[in-house]
XYZ file of N, CA and C in Angstrom:
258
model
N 136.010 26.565 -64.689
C 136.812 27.598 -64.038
C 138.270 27.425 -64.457
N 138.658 28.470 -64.647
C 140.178 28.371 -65.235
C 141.346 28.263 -64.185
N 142.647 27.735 -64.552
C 143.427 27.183 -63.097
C 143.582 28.594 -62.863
N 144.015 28.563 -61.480
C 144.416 29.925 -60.388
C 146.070 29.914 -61.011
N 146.625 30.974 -61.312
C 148.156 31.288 -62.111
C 148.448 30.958 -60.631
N 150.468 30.504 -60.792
C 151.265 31.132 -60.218
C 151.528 32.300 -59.391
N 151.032 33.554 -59.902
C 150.793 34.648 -59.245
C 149.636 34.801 -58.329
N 148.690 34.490 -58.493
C 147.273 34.303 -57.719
C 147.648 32.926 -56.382
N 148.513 31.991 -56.462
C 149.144 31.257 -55.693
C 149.762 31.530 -54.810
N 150.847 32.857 -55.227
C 151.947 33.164 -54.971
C 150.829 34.523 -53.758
N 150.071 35.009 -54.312
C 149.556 36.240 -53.498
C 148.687 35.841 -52.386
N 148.390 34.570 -52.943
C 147.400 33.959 -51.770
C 148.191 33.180 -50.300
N 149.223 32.737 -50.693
C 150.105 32.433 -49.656
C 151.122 33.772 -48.858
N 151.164 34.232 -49.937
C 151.315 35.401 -48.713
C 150.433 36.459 -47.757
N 149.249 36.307 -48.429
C 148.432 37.184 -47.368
C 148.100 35.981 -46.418
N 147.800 34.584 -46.613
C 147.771 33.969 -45.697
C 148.669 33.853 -44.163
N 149.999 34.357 -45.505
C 151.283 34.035 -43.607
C 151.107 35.797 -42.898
N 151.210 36.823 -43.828
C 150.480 38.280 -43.408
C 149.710 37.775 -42.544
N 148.198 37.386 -42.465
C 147.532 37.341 -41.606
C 147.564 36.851 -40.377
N 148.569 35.521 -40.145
C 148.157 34.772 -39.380
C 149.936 35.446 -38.333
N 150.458 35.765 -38.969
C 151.946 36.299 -38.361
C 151.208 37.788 -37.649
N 150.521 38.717 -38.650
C 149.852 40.006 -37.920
C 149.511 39.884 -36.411
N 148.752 38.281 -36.389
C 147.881 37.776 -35.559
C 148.468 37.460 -33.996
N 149.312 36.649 -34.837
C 150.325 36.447 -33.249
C 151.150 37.616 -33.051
N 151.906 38.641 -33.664
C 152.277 40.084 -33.189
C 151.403 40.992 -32.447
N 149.706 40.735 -32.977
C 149.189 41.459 -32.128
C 148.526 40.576 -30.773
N 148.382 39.338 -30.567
C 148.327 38.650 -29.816
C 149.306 38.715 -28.754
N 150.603 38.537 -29.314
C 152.141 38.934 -28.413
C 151.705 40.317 -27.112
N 151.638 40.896 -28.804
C 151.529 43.249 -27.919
C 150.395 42.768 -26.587
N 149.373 42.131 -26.852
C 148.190 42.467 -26.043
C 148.513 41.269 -24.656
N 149.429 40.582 -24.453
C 149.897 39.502 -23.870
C 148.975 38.631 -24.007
N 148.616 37.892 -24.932
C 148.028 36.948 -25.121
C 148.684 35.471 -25.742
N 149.383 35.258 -24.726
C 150.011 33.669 -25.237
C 149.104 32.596 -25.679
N 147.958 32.310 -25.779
C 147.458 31.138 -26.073
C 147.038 31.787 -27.714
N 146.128 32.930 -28.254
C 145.861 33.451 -29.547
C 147.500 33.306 -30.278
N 148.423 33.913 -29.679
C 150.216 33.919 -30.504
C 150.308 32.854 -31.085
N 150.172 31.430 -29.620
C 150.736 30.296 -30.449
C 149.917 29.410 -31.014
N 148.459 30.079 -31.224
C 147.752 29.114 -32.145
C 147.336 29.918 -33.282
N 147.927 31.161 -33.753
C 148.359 31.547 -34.758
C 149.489 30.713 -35.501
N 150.490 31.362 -34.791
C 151.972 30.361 -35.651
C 151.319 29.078 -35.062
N 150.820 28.339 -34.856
C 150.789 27.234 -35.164
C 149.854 26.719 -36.908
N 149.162 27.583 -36.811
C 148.616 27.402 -37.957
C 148.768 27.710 -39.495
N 150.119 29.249 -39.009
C 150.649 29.318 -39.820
C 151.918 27.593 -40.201
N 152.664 27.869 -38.988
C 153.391 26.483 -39.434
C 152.599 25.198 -40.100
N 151.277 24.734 -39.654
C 150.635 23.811 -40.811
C 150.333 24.647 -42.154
N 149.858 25.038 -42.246
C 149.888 25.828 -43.410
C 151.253 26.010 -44.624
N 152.229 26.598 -43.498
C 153.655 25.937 -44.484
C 153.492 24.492 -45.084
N 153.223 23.829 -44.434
C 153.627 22.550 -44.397
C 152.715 21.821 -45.057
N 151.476 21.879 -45.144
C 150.663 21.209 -45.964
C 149.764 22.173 -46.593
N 150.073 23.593 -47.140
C 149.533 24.184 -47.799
C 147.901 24.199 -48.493
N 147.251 24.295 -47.047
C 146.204 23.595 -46.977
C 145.685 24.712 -45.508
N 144.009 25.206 -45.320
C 143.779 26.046 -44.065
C 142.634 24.639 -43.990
N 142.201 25.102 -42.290
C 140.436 24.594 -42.490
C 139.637 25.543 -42.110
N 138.413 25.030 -42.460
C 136.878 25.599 -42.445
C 137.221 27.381 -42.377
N 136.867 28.056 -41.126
C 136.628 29.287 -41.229
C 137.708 29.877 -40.729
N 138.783 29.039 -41.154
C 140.231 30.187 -41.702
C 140.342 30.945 -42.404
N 140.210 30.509 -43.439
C 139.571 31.017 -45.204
C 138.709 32.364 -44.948
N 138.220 32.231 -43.985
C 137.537 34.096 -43.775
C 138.182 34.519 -43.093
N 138.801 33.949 -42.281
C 139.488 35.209 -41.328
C 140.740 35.693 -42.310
N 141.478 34.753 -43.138
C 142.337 35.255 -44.204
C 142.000 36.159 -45.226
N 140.571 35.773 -45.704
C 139.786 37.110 -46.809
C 139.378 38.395 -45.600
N 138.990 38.639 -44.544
C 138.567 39.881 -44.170
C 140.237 40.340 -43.645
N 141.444 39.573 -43.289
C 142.422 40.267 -43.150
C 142.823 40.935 -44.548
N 142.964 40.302 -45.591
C 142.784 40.450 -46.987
C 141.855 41.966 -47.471
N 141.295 42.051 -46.916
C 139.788 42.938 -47.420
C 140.149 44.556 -46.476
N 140.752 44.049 -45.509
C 141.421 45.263 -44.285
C 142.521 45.573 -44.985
N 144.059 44.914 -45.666
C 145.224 45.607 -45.699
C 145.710 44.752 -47.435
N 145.082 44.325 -47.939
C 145.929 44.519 -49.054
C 144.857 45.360 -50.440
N 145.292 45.372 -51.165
C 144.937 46.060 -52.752
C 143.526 45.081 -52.968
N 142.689 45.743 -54.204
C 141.755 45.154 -54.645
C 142.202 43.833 -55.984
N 143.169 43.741 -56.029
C 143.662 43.354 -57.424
C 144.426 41.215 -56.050
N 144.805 41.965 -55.159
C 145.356 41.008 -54.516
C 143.770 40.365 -53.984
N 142.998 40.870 -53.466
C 141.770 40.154 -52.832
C 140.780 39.483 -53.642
N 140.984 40.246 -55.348
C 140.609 39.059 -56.251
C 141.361 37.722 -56.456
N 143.037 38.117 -56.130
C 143.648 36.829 -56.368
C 143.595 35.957 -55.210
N 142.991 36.088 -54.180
C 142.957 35.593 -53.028
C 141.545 35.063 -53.457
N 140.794 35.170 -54.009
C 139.361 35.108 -53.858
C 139.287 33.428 -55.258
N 140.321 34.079 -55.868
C 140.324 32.806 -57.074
C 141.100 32.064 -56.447
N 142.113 31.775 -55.433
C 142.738 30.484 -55.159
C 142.032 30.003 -54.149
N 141.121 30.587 -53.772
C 140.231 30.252 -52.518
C 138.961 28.949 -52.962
N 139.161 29.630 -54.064
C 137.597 29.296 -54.966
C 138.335 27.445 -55.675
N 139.382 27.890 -56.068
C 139.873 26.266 -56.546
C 140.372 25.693 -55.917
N 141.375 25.743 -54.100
C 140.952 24.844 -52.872
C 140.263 24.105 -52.002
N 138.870 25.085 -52.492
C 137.811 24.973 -51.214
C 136.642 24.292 -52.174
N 137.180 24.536 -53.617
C 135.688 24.069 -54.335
C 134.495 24.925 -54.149
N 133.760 24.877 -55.262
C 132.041 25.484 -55.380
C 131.553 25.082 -54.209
């Protein structure tokens, strides 16, 4: 498998913070304090050790699959694929 570019890096970290920021805004709207801050919390690990676990990785591809382009959900799909391994 060939390395994931810069750009495929670059697109995958941002739909990641997209998703998980969407998450706690709509968590916020619906008053849901405990979903808000274990969103940004996960976004903040995520800054920080650029790294999700287990079935994050889907909830980031079906936010992915809902609001961005087909060209971005392939590049999401290849940095997914060389983090998480076969």
């Amino acid at each position: 498998m060939a390395a994931v570019s810069p750009e495929d890096e670059a697109t995958a970290h941002l739909l990641v913070a997209a998703a998980f920021h969407d998450a706690a805004a709509a968590a916020d709207e619906r008053g849901d304090p405990s979903v808000g801050d274990f969103s940004r919390a996960v976004l903040r690990r995520f800054e920080e050790h650029r790294h999700l676990e287990g079935a994050l990785y889907a909830v980031v591809m079906k936010y992915a699959r809902e609001h961005a382009s087909p060209e971005d959900v392939a590049a999401l799909g290849r940095w997914m694929g060389e983090v998480t391994g076969p």
